[in-house]
Short mmCIF file of C-alpha atoms in Angstrom, two decimals:
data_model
loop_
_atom_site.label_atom_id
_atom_site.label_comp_id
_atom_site.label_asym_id
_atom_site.label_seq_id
_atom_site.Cartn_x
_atom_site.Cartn_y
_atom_site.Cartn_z
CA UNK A 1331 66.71 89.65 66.89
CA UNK A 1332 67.07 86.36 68.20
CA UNK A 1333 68.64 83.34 67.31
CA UNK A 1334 66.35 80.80 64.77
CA UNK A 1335 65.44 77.55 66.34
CA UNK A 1336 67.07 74.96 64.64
CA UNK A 1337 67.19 71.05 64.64
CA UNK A 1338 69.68 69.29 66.76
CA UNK A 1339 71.64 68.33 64.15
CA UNK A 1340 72.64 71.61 62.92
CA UNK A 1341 72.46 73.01 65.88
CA UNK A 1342 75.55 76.39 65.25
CA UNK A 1343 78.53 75.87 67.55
CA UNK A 1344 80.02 78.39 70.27
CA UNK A 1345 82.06 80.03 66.89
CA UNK A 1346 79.07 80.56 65.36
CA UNK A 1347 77.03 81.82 68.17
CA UNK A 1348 79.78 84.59 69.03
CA UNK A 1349 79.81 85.81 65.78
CA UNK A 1350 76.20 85.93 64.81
CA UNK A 1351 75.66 87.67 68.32
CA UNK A 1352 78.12 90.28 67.68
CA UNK A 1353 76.70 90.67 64.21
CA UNK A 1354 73.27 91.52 66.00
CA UNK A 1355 74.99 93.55 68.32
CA UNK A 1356 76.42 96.05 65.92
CA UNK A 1357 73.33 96.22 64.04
CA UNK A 1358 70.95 97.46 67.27
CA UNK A 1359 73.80 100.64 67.21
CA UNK A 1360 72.03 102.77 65.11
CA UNK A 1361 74.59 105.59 65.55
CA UNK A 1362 77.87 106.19 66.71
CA UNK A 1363 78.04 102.65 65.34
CA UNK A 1364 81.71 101.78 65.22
CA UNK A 1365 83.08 103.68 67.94
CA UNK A 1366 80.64 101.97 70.64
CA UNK A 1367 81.21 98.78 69.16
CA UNK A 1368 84.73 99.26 68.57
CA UNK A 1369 84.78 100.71 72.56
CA UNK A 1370 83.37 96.91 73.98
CA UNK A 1371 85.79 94.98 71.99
CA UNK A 1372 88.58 97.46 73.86
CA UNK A 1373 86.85 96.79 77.18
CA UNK A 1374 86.86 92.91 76.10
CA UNK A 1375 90.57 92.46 75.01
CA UNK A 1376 92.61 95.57 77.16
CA UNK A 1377 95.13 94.51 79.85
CA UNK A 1378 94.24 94.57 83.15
CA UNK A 1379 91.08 96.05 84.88
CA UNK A 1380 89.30 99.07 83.01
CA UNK A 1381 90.44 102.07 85.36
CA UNK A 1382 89.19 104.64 82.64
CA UNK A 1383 87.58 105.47 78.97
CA UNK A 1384 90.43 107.09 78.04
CA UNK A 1385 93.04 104.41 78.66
CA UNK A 1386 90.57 102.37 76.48
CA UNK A 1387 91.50 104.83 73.71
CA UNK A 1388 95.03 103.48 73.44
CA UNK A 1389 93.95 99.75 72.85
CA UNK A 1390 94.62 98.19 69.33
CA UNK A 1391 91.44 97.11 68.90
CA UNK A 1392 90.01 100.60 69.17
CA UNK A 1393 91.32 102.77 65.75
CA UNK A 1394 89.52 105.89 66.88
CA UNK A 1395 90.53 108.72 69.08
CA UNK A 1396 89.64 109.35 72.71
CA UNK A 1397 87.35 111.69 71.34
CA UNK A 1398 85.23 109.39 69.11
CA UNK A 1399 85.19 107.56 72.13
CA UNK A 1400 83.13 110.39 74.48
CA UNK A 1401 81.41 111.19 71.01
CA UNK A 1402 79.76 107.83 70.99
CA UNK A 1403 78.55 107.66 74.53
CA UNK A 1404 77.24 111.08 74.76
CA UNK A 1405 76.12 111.51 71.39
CA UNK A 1406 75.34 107.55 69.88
CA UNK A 1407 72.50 105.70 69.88
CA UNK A 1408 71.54 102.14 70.76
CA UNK A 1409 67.83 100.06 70.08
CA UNK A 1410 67.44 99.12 73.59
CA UNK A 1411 64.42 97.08 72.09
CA UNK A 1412 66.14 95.02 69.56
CA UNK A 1413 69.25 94.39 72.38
CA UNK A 1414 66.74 92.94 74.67
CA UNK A 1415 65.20 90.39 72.12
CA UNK A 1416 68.69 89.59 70.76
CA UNK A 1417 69.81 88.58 74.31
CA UNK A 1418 66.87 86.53 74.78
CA UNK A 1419 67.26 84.52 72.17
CA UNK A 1420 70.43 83.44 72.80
CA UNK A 1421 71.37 80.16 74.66
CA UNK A 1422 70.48 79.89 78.66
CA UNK A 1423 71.71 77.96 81.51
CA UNK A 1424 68.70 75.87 83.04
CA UNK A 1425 68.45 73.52 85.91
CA UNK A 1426 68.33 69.82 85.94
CA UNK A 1427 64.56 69.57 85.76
CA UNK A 1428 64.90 71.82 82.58
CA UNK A 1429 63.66 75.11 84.47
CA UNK A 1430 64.86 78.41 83.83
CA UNK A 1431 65.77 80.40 87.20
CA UNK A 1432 66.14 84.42 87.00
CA UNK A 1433 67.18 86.66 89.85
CA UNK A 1434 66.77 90.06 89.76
CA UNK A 1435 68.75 92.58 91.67
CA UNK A 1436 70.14 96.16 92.28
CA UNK A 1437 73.18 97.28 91.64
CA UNK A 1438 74.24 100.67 92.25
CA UNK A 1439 76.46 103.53 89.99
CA UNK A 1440 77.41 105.99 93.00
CA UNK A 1441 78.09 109.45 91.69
CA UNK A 1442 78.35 111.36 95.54
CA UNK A 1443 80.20 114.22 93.83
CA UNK A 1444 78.50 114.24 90.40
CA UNK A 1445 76.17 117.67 91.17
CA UNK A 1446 75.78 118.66 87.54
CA UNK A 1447 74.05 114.54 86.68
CA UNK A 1448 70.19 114.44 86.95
CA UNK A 1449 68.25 111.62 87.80
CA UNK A 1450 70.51 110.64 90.86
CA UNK A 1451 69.03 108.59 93.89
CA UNK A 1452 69.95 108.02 97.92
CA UNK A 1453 71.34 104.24 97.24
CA UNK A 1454 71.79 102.31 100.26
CA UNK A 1455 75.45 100.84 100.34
CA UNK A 1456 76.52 98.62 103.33
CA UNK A 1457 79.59 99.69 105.23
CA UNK A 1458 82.93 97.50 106.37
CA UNK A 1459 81.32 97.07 109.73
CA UNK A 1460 77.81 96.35 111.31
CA UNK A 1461 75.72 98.59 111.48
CA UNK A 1462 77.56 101.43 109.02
CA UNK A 1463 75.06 101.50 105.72
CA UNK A 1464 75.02 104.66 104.51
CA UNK A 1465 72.37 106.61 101.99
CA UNK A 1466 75.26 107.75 99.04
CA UNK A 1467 73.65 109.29 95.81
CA UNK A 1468 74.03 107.26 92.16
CA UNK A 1469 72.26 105.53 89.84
CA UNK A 1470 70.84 102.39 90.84
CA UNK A 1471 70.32 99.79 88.11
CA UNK A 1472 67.43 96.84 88.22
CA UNK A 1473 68.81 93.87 86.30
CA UNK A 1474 68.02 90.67 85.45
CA UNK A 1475 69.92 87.82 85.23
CA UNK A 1476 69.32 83.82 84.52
CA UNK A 1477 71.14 81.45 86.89
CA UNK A 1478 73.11 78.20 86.11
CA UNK A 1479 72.97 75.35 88.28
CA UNK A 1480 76.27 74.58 90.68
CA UNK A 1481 78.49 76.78 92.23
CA UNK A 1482 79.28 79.23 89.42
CA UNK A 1483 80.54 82.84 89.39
CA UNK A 1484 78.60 83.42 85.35
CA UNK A 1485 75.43 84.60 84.95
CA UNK A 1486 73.14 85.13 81.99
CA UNK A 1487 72.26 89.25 81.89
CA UNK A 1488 68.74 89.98 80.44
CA UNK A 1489 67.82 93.28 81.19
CA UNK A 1490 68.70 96.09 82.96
CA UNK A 1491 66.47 99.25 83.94
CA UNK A 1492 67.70 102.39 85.50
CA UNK A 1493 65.21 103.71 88.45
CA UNK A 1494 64.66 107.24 88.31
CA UNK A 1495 63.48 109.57 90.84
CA UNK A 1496 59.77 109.37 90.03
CA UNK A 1497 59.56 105.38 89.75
CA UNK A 1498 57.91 103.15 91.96
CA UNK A 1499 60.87 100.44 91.94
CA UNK A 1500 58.24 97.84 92.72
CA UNK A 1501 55.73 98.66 89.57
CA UNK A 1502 58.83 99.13 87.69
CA UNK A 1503 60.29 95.67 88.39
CA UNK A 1504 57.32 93.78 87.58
CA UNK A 1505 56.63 95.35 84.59
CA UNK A 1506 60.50 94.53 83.52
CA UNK A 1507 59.98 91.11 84.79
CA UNK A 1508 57.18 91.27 82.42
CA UNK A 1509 59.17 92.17 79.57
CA UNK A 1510 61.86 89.19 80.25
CA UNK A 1511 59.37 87.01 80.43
CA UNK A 1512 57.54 87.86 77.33
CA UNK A 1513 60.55 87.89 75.70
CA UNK A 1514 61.61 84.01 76.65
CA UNK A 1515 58.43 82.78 75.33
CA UNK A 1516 58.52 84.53 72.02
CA UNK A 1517 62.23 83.35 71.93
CA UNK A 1518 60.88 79.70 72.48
CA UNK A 1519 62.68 78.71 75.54
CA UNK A 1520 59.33 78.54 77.40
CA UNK A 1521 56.00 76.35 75.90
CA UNK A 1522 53.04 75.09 77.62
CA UNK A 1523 53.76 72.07 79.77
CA UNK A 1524 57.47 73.12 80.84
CA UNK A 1525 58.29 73.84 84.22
CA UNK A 1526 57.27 77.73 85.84
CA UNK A 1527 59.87 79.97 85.76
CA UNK A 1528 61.39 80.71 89.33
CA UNK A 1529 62.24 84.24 90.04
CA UNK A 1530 64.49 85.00 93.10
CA UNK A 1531 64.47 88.01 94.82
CA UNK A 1532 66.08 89.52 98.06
CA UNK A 1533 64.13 91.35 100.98
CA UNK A 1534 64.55 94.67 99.07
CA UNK A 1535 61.64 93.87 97.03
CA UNK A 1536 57.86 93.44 97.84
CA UNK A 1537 57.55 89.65 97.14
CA UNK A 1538 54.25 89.71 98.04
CA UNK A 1539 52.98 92.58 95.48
CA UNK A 1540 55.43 91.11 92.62
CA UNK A 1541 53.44 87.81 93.17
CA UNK A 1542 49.81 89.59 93.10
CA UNK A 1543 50.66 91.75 90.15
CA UNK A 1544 52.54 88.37 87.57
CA UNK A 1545 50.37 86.37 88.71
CA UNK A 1546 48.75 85.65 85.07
CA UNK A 1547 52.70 85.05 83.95
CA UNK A 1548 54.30 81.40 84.04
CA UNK A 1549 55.97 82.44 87.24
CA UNK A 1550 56.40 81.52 90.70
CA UNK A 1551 58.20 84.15 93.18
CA UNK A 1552 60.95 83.39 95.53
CA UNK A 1553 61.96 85.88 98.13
CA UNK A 1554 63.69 86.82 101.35
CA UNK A 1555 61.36 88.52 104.11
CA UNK A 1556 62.23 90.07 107.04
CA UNK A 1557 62.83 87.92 110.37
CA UNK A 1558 60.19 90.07 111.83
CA UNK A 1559 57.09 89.93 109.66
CA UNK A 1560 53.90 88.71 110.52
CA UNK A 1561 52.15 86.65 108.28
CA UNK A 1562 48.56 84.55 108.76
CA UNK A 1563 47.71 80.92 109.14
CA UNK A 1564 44.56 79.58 106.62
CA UNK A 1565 41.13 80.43 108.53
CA UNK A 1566 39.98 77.33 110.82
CA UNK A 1567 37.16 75.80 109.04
CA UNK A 1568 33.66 77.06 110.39
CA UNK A 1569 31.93 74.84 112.96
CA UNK A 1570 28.32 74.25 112.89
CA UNK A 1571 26.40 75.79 114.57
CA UNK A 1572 28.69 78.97 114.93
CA UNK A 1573 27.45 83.04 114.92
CA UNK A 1574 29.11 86.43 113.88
CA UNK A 1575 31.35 87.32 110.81
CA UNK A 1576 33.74 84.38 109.94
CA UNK A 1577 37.25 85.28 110.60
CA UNK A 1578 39.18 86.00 106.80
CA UNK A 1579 42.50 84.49 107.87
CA UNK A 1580 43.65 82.20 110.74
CA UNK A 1581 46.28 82.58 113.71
CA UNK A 1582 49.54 84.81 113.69
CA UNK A 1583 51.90 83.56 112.44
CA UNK A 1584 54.88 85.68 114.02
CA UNK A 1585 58.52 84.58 112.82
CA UNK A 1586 60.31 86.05 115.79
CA UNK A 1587 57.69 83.94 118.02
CA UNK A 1588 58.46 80.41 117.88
CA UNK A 1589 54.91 80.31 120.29
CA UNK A 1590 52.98 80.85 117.25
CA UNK A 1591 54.33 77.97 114.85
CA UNK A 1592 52.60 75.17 114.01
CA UNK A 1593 53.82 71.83 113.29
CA UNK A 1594 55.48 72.21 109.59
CA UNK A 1595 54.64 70.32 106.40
CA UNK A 1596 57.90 68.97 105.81
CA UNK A 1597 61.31 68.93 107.38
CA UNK A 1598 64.89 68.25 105.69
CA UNK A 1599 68.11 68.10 106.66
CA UNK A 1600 70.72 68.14 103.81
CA UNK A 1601 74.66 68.12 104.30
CA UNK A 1602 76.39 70.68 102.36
CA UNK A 1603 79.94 71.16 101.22
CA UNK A 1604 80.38 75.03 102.12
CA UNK A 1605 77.64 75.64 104.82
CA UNK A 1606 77.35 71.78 106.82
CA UNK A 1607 73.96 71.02 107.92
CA UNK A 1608 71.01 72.78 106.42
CA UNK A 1609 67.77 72.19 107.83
CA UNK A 1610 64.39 73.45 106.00
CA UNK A 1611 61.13 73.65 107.35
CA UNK A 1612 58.33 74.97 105.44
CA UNK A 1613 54.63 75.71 105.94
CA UNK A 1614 51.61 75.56 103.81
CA UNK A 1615 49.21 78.40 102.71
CA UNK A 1616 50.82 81.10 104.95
CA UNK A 1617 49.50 84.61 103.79
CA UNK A 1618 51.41 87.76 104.36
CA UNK A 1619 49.80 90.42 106.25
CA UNK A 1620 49.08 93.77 103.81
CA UNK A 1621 48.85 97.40 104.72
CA UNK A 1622 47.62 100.09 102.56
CA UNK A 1623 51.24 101.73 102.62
CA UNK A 1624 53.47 102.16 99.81
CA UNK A 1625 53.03 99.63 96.65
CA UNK A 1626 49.50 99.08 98.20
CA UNK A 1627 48.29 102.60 98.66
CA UNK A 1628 46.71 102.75 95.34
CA UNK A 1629 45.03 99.09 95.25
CA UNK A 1630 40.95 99.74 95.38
CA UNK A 1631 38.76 97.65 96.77
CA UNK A 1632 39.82 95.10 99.83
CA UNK A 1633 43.46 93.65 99.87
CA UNK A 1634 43.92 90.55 98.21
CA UNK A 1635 44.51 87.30 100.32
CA UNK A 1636 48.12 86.24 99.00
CA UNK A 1637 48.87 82.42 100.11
CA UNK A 1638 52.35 80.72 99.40
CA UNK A 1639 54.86 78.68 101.14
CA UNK A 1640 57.09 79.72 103.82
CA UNK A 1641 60.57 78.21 104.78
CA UNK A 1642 63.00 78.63 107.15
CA UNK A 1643 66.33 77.41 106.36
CA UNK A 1644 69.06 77.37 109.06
CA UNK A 1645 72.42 76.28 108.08
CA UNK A 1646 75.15 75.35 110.36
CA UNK A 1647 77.69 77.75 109.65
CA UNK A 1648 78.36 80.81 107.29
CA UNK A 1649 82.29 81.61 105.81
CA UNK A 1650 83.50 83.61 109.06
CA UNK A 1651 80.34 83.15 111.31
CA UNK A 1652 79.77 80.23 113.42
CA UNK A 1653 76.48 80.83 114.47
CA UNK A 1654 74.67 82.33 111.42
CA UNK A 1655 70.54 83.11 111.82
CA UNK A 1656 68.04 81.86 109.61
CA UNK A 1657 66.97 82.52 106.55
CA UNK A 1658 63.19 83.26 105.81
CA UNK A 1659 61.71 83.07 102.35
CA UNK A 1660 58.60 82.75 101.09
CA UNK A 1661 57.19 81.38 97.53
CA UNK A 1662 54.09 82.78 95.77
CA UNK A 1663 53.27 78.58 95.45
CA UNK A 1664 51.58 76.19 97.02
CA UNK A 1665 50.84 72.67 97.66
CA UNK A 1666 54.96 72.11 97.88
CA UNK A 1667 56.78 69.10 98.24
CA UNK A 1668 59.84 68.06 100.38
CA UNK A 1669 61.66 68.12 96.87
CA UNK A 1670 60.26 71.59 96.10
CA UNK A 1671 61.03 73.05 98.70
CA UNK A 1672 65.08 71.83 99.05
CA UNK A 1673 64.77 72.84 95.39
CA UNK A 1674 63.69 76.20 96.43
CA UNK A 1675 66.29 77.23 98.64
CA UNK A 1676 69.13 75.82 96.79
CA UNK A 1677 68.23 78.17 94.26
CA UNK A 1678 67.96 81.34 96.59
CA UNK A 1679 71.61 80.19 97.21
CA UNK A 1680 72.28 80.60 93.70
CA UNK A 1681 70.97 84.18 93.58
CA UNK A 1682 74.03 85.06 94.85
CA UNK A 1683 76.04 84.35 92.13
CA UNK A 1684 74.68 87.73 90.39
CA UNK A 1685 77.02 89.11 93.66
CA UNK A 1686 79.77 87.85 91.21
CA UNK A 1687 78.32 89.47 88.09
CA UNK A 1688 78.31 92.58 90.15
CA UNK A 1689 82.32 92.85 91.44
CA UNK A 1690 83.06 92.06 87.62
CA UNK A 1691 81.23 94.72 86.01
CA UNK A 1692 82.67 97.14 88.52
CA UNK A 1693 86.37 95.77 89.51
CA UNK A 1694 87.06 94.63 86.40
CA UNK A 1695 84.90 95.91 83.04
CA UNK A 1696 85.42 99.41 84.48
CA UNK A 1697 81.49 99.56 84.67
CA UNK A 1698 81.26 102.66 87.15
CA UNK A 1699 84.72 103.69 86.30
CA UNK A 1700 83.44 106.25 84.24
CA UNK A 1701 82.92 110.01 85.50
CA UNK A 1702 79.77 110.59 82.59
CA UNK A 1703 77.67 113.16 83.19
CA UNK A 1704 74.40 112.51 81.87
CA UNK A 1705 71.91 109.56 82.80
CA UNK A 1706 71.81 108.45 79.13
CA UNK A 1707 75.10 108.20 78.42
CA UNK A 1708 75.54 105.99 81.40
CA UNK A 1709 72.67 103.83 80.26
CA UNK A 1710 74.92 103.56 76.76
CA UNK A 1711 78.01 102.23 78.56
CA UNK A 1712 75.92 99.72 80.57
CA UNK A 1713 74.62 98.40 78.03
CA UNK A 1714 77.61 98.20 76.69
CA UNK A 1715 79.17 96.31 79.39
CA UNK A 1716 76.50 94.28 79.24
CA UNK A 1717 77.00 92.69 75.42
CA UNK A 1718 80.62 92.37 76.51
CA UNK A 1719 79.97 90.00 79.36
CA UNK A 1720 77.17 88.23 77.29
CA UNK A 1721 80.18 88.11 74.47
CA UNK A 1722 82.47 86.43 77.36
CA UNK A 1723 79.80 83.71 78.29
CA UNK A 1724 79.11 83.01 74.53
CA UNK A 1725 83.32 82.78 74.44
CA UNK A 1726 83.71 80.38 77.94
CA UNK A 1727 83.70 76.99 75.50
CA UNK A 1728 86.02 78.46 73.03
CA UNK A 1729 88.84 80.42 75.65
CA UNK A 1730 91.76 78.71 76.26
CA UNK A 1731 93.43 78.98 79.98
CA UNK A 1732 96.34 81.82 80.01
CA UNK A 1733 96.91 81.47 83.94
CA UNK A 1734 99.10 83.40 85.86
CA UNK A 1735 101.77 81.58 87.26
CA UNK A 1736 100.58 81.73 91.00
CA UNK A 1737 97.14 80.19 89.63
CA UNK A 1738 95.40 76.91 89.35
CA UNK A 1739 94.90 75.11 86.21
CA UNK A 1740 91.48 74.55 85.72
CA UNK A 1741 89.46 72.71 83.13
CA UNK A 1742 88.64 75.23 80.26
CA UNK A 1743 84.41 74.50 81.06
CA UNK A 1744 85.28 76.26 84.47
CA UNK A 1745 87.33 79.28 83.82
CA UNK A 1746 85.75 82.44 85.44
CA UNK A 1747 85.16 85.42 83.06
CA UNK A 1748 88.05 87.47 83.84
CA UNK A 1749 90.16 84.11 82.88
CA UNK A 1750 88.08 84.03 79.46
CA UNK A 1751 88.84 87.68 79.06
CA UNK A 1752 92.75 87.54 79.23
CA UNK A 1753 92.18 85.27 75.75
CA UNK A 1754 89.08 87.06 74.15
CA UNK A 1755 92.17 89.01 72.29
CA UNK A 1756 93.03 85.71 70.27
CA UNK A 1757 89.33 85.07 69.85
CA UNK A 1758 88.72 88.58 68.06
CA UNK A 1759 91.03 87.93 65.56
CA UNK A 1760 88.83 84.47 64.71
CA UNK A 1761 85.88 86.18 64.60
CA UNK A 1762 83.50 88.86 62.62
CA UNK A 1763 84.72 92.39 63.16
CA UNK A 1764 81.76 94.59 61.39
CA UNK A 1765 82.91 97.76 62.50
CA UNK A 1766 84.77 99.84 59.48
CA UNK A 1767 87.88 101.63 59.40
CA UNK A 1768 87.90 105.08 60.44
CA UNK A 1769 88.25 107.84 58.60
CA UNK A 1770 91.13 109.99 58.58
CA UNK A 1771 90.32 113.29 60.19
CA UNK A 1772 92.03 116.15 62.49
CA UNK A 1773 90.67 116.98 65.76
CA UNK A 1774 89.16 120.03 66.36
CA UNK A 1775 89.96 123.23 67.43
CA UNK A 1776 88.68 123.49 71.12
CA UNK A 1777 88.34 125.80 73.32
CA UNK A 1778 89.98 129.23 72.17
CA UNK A 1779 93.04 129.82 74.64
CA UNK A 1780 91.75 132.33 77.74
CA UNK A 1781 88.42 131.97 77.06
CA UNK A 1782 86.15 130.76 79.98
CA UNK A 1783 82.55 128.94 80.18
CA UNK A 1784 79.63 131.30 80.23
CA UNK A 1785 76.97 128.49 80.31
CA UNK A 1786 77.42 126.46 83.32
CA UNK A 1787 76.22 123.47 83.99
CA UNK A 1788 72.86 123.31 86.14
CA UNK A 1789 72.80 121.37 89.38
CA UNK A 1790 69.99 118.75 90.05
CA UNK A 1791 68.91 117.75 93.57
CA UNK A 1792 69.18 114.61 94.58
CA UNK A 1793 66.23 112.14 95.64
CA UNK A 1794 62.61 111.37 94.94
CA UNK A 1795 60.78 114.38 92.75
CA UNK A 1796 57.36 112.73 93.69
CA UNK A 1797 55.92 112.54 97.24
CA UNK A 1798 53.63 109.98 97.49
CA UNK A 1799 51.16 110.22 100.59
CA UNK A 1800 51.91 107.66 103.26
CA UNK A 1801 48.40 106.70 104.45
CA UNK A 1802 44.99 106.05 102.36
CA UNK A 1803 43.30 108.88 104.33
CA UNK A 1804 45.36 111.50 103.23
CA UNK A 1805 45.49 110.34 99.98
CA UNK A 1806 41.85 110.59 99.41
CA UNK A 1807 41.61 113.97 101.34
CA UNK A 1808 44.17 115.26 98.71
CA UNK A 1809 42.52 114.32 95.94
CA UNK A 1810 39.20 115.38 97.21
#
């Protein structure tokens, strides 16, 4: 549940927050309730990066054996619901103006060897060179995320949704961005007369179809598009005197045609400190062209006619490439200013940060460390890594700086999580620990000696389950 709004004066310090959050984290574990929580403070205070579960086992802070550990994330249980509400009402980073910014991303769990796990996907991973992606199976993960303003490597985790092999990814992201949204204004961090809520997005999602579909949501869309997309110019207005069928949209707009551009709205030229020059040009009212191909397919009656803003944004130079090509992006508003738009792609630059979140949960939380089996025990431990990294943002104000001697001091508002972390140790010890003390018991038996397994485990094919058809005509022969 989330936190009560309160007046300014009493408003409950960092202390406070921490502990009342961890208090409504153990009580959404409805069972295997001390050994999960008792696992995240092990993930939070252990040495090092997480290489392991069972090296977790060996922490002080976790009183339990290895076993209670498995036990918990194959057997316990965890209200997703009540999670999700509690994180929302928690604190979040804004912008200047007072707006709240959320990226979403994916993030994927690769399990290439993991035959006997269900639910696995092709996830497309980028190789160390150009042009060496490759199609690995895992699990890949949708979260959300709320961005703070600045150069920052923390991030605000909201939600996360596993895709499975019979989701549509885009249907499934709107209706979590949905959810998140929902959930802020019941939380009261949004109210009639703020400022929309931006949502960044890369080019793996239909920006386009997320746009049409939240449309009746406090929202406006930001996303990447590809550098070859075609998108249409507002229809010319009719002359008098004119026959035939009035065109529905205007001109090509092609951006790998610089032919086809018109003059743009606005122009700006901002110096940066990491990329030098960046120049923004943006155009009014441009509508992407739709096909009735995947998210699409299903829409009846005529497309919609989609209008936002496009902008392309060239920088000067990228860390390790001197001649970098621009960025497109287009925004489900319209009727921008110059001040909009610079605002706009500044904030696409901060979708990055989640990048950060990312390498964390995986380098150093241990996140796909794990070799678990099942798809809902590995929804367990992400969630679990999830209320440890909100417990280390909650934590940044109160963590003192325990650099390594080949480190910089820093200022303790700008240590980096896995600085916080190396004090969250002293921290516990100050806080509320709700978990109990364990029981004294002896393990079990096992496996009789020179027995072997008669029920082995059954192997799931990887991929999509569901074929969808990929034009209208076949779609309606088929179900004719």
């Amino acid at each position: 549940m989330g936190l009560p709004d309160t007046p300014a004066e009493a408003d409950p310090g960092p202390a406070a927050v921490l502990a009342t959050f961890r208090q409504g984290f153990y009580r959404c574990l409805t069972g295997r309730a001390d050994a999960l929580f008792e696992l995240t403070d092990a993930v939070l205070c252990t040495d090092g990066p997480v290489h392991s579960l069972v090296d977790l086992s060996l922490a002080a802070e976790h009183r339990r054996g290895h076993g209670a550990l498995y036990d918990g994330l194959n057997s316990g249980r965890i209200d997703i619901d009540r999670l999700r509400t509690t994180l929302a009402g928690l604190p979040l980073p804004r912008t200047a103006g007072g707006r709240i910014v959320l990226a979403v991303d994916v993030s994927n769990w690769l399990r290439p060897d993991a035959s006997t796990s269900a639910d696995r996907l092709f996830c497309h991973v980028y190789g160390r060179a150009k042009g060496q992606a490759q199609m690995i199976p895992g699990w890949p993960y949708s979260f959300v995320a709320a961005l703070e303003p600045g150069r920052t490597s923390w991030t605000a985790i909201l939600d996360v949704v596993r895709l499975g092999p019979t989701d549509d990814a885009t249907a499934v992201t709107a209706d979590q961005l949905r959810d998140v949204v929902n959930r802020l204004v019941e939380a009261g961090h949004w109210r009639d007369g703020d400022p929309e809520i931006l949502i960044a997005a890369d080019t793996g999602y239909d920006i386009t179809r997320l746009a049409f579909v939240l449309a009746d949501l406090p929202v406006q869309l930001l996303g990447r598009i590809r550098t070859d997309r075609v998108l249409r110019q507002p229809k010319p207005p009719r002359l008098p005197g004119s026959t035939g069928r009035p065109p529905k949209h205007g001109p090509e707009f092609r951006l790998d045609n610089p032919l086809t551009w018109p003059a743009p709205q606005h122009h700006t030229t901002t110096d940066t400190s990491r990329y030098g020059t960046a120049d923004a040009c943006s155009w009014d009212r441009l509508r992407p062209r739709l096909t009735r191909r995947t998210c699409w397919i299903d829409h009846d009656g005529d497309l919609p006619v989609i209008e936002g803003t496009l902008i392309r944004l060239q920088v000067e130079h990228l860390p390790g490439d001197r001649d970098p090509k621009p960025v497109w992006l287009w925004c489900s508003a319209t009727g921008a200013s110059a001040a909009d738009v610079d605002r706009w792609w500044q904030s696409f630059l901060r979708r990055f940060d989640l990048e950060h979140t990312f390498r964390l949960f995986k380098q150093t939380l241990g996140w796909t460390r794990p070799k678990l089996r099942t798809p809902e025990a590995a929804d367990r431990w992400t969630w679990l890594i999830i209320a440890a990294h909100t417990q280390l943002r909650l934590a940044r104000p109160l963590a003192a700086d325990l650099r390594r001697p080949w480190e910089r001091p820093t200022t303790p508002g700008r240590l980096t999580p896995a600085r916080v972390r190396r004090g969250f140790r002293n921290l516990r010890a100050k806080t509320t620990l709700p978990a109990g003390a364990p029981k004294p018991a002896r393990p079990g038996p096992g496996r009789p000696p020179g027995s072997t397994n008669h029920r082995p485990a059954p192997r799931h094919d990887v991929g999509k389950t569901v074929k969808r058809d990929l034009s209208i005509t076949a779609r309606k022969q088929r179900g004719g």
